[in-house]
PDB file of C-alpha atoms and ligand atoms in Angstrom:
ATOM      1  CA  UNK A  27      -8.964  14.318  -7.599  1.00 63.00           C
ATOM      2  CA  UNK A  28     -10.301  10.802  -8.267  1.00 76.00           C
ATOM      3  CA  UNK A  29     -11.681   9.016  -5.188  1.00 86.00           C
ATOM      4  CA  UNK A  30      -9.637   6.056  -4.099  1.00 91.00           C
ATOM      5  CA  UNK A  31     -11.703   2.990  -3.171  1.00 95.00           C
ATOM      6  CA  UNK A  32     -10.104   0.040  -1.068  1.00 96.00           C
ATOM      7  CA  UNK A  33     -11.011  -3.296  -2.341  1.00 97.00           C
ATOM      8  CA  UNK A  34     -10.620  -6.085   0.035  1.00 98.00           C
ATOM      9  CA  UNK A  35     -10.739  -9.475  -1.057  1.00 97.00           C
ATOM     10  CA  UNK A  36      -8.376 -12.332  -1.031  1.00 97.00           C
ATOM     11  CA  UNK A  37      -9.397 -14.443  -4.086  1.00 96.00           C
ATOM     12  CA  UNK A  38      -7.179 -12.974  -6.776  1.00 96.00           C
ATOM     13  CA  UNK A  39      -9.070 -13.135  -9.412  1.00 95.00           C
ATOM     14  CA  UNK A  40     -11.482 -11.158  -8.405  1.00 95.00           C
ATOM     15  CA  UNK A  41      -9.513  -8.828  -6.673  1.00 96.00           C
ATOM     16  CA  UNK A  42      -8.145  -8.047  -9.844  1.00 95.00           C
ATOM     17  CA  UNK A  43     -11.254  -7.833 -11.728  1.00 94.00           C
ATOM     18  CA  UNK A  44     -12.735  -5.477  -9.431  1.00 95.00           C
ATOM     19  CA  UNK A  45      -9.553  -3.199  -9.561  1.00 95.00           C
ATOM     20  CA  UNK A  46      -9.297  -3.032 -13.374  1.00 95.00           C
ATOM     21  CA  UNK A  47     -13.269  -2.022 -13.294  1.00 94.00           C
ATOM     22  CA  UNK A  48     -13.082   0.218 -10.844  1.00 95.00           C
ATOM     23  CA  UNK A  49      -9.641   1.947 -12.246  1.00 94.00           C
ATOM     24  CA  UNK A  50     -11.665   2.305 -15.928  1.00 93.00           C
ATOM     25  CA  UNK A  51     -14.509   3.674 -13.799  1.00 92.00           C
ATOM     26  CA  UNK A  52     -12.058   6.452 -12.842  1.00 91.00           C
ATOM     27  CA  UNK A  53     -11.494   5.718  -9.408  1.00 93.00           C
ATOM     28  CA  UNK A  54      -8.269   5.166  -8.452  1.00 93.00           C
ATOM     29  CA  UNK A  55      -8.056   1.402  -6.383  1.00 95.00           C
ATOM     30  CA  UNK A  56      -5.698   0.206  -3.229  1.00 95.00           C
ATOM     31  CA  UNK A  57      -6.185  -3.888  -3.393  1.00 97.00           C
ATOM     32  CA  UNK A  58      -5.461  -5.374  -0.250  1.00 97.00           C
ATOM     33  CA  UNK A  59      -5.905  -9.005   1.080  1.00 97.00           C
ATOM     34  CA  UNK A  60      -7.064  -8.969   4.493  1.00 97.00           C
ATOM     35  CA  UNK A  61      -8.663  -7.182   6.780  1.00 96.00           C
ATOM     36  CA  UNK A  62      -5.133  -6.253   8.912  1.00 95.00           C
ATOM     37  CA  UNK A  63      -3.732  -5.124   5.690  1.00 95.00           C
ATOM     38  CA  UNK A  64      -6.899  -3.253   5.863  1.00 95.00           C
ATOM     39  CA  UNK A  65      -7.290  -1.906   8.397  1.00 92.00           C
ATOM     40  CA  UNK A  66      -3.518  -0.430   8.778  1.00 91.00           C
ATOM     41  CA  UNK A  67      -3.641   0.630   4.885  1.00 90.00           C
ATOM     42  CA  UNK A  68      -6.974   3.265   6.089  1.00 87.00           C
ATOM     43  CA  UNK A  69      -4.705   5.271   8.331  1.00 83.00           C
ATOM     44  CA  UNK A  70      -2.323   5.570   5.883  1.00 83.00           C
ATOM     45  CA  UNK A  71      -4.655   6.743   2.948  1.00 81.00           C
ATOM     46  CA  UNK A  72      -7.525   8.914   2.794  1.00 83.00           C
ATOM     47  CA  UNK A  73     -10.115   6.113   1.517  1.00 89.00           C
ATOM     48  CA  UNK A  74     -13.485   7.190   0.264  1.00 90.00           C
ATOM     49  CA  UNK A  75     -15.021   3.925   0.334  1.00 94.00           C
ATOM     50  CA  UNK A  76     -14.065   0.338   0.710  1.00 96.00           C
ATOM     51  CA  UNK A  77     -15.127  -2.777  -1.177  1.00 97.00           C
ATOM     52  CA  UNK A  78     -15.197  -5.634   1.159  1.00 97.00           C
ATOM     53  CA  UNK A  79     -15.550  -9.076   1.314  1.00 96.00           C
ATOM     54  CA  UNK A  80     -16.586 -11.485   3.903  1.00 95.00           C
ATOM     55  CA  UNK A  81     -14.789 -14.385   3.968  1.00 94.00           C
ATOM     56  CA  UNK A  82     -11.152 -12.824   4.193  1.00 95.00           C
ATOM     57  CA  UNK A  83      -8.199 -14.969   6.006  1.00 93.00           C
ATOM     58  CA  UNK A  84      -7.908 -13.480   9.695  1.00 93.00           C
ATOM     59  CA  UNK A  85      -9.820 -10.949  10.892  1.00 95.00           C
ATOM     60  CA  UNK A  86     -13.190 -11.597   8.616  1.00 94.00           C
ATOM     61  CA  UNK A  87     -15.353  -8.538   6.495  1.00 95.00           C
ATOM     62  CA  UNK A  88     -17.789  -8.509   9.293  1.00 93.00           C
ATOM     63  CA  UNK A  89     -15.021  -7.898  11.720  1.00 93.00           C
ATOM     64  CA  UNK A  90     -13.609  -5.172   9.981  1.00 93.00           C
ATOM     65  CA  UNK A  91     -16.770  -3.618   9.185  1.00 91.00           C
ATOM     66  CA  UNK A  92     -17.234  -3.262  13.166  1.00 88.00           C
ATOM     67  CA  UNK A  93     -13.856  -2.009  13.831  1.00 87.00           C
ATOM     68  CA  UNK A  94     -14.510   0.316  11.054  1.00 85.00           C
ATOM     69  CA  UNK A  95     -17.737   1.769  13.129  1.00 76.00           C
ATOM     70  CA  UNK A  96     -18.689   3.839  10.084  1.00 76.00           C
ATOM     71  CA  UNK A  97     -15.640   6.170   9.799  1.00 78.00           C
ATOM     72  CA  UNK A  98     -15.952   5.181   5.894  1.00 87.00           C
ATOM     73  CA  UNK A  99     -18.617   3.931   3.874  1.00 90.00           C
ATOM     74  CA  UNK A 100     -18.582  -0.103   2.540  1.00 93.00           C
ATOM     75  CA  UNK A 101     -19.715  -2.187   0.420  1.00 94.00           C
ATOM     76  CA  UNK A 102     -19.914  -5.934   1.565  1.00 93.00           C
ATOM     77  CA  UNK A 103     -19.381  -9.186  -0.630  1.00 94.00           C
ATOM     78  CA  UNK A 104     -21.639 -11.358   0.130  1.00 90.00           C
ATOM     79  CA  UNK A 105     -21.045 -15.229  -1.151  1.00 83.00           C
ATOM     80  CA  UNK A 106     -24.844 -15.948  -2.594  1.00 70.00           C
ATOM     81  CA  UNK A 107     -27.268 -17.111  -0.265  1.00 73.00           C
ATOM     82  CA  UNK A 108     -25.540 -15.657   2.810  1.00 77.00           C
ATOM     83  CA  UNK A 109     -28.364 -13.601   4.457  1.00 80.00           C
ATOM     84  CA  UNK A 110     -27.379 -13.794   7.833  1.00 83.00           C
ATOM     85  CA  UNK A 111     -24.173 -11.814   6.346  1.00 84.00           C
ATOM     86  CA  UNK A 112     -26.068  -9.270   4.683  1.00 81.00           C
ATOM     87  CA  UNK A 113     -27.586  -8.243   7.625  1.00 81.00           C
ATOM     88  CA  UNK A 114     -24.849  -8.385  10.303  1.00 82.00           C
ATOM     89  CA  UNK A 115     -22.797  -6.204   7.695  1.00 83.00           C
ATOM     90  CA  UNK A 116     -25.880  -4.094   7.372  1.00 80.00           C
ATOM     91  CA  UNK A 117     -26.347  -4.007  10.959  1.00 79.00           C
ATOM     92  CA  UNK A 118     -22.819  -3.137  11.582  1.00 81.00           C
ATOM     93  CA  UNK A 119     -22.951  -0.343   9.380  1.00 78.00           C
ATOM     94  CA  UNK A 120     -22.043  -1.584   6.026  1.00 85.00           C
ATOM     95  CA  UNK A 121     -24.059   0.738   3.443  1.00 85.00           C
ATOM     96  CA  UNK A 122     -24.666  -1.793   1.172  1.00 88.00           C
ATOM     97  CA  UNK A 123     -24.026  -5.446  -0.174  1.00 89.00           C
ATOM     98  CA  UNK A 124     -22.964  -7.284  -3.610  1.00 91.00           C
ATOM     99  CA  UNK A 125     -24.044 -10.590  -3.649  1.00 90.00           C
ATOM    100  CA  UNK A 126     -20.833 -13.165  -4.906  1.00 91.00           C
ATOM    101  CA  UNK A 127     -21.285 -14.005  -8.127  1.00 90.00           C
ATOM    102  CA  UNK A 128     -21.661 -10.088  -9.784  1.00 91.00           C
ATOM    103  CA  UNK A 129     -21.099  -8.434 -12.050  1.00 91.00           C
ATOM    104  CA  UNK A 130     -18.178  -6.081 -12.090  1.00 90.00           C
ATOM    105  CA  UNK A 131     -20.372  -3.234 -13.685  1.00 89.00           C
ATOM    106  CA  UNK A 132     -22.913  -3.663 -11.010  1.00 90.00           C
ATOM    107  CA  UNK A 133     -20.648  -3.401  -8.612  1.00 93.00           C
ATOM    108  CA  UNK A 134     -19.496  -0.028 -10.283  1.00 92.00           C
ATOM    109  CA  UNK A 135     -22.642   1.132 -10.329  1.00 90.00           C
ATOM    110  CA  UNK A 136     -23.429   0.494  -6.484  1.00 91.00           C
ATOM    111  CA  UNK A 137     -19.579   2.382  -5.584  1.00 93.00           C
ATOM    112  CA  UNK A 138     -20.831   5.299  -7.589  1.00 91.00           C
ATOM    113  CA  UNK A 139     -24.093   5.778  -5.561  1.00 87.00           C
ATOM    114  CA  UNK A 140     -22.987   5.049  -2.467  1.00 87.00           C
ATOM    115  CA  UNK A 141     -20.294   7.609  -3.091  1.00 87.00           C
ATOM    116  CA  UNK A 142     -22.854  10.104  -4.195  1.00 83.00           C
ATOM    117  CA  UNK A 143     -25.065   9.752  -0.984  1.00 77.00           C
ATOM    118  CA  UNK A 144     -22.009   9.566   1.233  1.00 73.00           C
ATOM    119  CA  UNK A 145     -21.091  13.364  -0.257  1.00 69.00           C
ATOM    120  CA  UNK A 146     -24.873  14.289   0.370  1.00 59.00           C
ATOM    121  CA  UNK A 147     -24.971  13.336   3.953  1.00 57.00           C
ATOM    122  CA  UNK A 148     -21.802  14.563   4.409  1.00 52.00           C
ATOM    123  CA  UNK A 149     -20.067  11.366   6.687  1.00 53.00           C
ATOM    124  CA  UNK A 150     -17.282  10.952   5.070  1.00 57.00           C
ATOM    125  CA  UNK A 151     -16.386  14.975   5.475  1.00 63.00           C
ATOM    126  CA  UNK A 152     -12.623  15.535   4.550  1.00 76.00           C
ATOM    127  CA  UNK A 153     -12.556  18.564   6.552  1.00 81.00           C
ATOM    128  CA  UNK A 154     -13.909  18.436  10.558  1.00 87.00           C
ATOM    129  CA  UNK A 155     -14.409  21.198  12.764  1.00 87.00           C
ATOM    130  CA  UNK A 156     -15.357  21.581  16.421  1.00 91.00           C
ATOM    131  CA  UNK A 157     -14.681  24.713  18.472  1.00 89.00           C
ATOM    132  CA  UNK A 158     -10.944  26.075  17.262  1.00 91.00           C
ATOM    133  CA  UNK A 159      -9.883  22.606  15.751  1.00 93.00           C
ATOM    134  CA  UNK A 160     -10.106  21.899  12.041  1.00 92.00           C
ATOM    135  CA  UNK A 161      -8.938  19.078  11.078  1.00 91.00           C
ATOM    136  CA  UNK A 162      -8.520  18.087   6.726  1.00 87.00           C
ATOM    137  CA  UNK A 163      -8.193  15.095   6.716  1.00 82.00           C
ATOM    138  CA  UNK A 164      -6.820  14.570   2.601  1.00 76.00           C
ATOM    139  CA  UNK A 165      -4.300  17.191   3.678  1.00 78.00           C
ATOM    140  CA  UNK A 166      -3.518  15.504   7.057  1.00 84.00           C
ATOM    141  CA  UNK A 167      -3.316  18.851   8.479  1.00 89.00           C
ATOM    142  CA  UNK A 168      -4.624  20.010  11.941  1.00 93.00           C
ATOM    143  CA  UNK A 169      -5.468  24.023  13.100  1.00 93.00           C
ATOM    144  CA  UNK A 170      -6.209  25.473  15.986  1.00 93.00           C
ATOM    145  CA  UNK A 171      -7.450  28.919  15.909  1.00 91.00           C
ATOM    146  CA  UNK A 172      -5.713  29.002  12.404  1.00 90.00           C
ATOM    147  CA  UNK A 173      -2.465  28.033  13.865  1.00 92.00           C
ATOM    148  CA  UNK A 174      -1.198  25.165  12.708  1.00 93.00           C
ATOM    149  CA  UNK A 175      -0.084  21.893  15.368  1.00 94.00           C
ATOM    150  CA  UNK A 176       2.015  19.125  14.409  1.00 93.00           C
ATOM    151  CA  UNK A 177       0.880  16.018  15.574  1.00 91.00           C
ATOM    152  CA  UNK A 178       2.087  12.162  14.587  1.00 90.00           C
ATOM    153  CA  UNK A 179       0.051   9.521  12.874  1.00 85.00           C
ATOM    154  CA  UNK A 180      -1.185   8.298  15.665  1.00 87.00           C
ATOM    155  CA  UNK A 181      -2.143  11.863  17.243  1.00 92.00           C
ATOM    156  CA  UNK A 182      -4.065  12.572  14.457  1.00 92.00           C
ATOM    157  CA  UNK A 183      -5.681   9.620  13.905  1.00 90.00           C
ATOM    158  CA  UNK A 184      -7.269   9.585  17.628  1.00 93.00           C
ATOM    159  CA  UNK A 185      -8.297  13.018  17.326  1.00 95.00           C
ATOM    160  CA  UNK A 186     -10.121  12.068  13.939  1.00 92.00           C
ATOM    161  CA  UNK A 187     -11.846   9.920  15.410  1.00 91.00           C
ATOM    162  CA  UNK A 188     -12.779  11.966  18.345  1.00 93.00           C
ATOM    163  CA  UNK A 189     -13.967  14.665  16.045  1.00 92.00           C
ATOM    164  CA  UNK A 190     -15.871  12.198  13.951  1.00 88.00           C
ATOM    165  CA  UNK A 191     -18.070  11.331  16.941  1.00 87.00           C
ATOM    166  CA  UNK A 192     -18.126  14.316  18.867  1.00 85.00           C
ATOM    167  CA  UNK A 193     -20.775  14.893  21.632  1.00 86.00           C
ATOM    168  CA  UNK A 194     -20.533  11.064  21.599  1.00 84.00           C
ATOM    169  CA  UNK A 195     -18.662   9.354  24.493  1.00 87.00           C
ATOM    170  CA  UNK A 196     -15.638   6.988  22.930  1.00 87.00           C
ATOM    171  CA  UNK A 197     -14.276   4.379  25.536  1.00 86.00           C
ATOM    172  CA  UNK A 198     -10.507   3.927  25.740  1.00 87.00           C
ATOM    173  CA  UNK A 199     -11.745   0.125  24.337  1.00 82.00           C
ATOM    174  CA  UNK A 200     -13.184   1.940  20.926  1.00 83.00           C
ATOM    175  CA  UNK A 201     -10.403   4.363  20.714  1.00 88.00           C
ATOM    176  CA  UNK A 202      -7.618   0.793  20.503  1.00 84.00           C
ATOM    177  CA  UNK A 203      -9.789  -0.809  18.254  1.00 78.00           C
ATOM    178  CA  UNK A 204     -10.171   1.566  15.777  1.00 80.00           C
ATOM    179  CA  UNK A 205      -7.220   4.037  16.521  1.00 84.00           C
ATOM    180  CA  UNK A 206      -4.581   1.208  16.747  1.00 79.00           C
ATOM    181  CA  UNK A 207      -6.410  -1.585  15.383  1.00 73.00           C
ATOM    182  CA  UNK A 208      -6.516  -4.164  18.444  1.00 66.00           C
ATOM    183  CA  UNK A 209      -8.358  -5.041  21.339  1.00 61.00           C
ATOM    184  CA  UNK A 210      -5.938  -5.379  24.053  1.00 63.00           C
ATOM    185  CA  UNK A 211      -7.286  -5.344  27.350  1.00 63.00           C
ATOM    186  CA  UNK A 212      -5.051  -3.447  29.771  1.00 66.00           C
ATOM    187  CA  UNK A 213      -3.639  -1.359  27.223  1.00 74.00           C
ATOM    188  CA  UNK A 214      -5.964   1.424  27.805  1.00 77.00           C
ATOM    189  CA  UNK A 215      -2.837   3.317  29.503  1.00 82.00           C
ATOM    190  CA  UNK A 216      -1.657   3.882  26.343  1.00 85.00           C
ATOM    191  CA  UNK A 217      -4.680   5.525  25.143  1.00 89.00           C
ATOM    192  CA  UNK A 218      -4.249   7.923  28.070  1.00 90.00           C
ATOM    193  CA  UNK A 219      -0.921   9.189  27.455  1.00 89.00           C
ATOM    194  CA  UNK A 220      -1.616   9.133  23.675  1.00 91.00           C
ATOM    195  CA  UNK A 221      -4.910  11.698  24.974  1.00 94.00           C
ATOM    196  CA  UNK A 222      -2.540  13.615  27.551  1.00 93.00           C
ATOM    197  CA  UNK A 223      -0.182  14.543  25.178  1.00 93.00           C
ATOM    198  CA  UNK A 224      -2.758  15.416  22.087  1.00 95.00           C
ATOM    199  CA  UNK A 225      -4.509  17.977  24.920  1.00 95.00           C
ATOM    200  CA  UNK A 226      -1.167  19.401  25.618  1.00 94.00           C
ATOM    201  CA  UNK A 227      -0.536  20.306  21.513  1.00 94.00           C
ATOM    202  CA  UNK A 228      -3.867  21.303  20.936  1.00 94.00           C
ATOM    203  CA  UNK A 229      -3.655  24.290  23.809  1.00 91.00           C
ATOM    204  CA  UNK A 230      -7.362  23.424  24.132  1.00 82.00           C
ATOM    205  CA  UNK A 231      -7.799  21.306  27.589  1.00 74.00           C
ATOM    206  CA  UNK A 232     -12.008  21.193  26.865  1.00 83.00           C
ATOM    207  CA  UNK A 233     -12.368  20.117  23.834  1.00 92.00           C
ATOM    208  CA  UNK A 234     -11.568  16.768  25.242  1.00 95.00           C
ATOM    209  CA  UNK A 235     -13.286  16.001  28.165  1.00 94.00           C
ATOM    210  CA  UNK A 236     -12.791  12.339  30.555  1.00 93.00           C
ATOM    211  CA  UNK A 237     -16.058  10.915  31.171  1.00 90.00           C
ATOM    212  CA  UNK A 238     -15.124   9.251  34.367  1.00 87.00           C
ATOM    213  CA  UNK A 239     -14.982   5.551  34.260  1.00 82.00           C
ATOM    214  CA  UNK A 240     -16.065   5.142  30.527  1.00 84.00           C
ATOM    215  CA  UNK A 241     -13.928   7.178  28.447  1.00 90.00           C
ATOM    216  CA  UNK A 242     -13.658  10.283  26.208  1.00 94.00           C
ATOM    217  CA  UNK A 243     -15.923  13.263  24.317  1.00 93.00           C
ATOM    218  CA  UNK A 244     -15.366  15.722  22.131  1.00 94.00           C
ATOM    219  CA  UNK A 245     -17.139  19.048  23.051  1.00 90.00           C
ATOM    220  CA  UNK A 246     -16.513  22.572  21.606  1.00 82.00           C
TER     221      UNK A 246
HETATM  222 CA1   CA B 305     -12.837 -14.390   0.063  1.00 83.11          CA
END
């Protein structure tokens, strides 16, 4: 199946350009025009990488690069002359930049190997495991000890990215940003009861532990 790359970018022309190249590059493309749009279009789809630009309306590229936190690999637009962008969106774990103007075939060329190193390290895994839980993540589709669990959007989302940073510990801050895509400060209950009841389907109370007063970890 083709990969499907997100481009982000408000200025329609270019939006469109990059589309058409990347669709006669054989990718298939999801154009969006902010970073909300964004950001609420990657839990719907399995992306394999996103094109995006800086200066969106809203929420900016940089922004969204952060709340991304490396769950999928990007490429940032860079208006020329912007090096203090390059870097925060290297620094923020962009995995490389296009400088504004370029040309579309460049631009081609940089999805392509990007794509191909992304495969070799593995990040972008469609398929996570820890202990009894495998989670595919094109198939939205979560096992425990080969027995299926049905879990909503949301479920499965915060147990992706649980899995995607196991042994690491997530804060109930993280898990709203890049779960459900605010910061809302207070709203951590709802991360709890969101946990409580993915613990309860899963039938396996350890795999996530509460690190007292900071947040969560995924252990097998
Ligand atoms: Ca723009």
């Amino acid at each position: 199946m083709a990969s499907t790359i997100m481009v982000v970018e408000d200025d329609p022309n270019i939006g469109a350009l990059v589309r058409t190249y990347l669709e006669r590059s054989g990718y298939r493309a999801l154009w969006v025009r902010s970073g909300e749009e964004a950001l609420a279009e990657l839990r719907r789809h399995p992306i394999s990488l996103v094109v995006l630009d800086v200066g969106l309306p809203g929420i900016d590229g940089l922004e969204v690069c952060r709340r991304l936190g490396g769950s999928v690999p990007v490429i940032m637009l860079t208006a020329r002359d912007e090096e203090a962008d390059r870097v925060a969106g290297l620094e923020l774990g962009a995995d490389d930049y296009v400088s504004k103007p370029f040309s579309p075939r460049e631009l081609a060329a940089r999805v392509k190997a990007v794509l191909r190193r992304s495969a070799a390290t593995g990040d972008t895994a469609d398929v996570l495991e820890l202990g009894p839980v495998v989670l595919a993540r094109g198939a939205r589709e979560v096992r425990v000890d080969g027995r299926e669990v049905e879990l909503t959007q949301r479920e499965f989302d915060l147990l992706e990215h649980l899995l995607r940073h196991a042994g690491q510990v997530v804060t109930r801050d993280q898990l709203l940003e890049s779960v459900w895509g605010f910061l809302a400060p207070g709203e951590t209950r709802t991360v709890e009861v969101h946990i409580a009841q993915l613990r309860k389907k899963l039938g396996a109370p350890a795999l996530i532990r509460t690190v007292r007063g900071l947040g969560y970890k995924a252990t097998a």
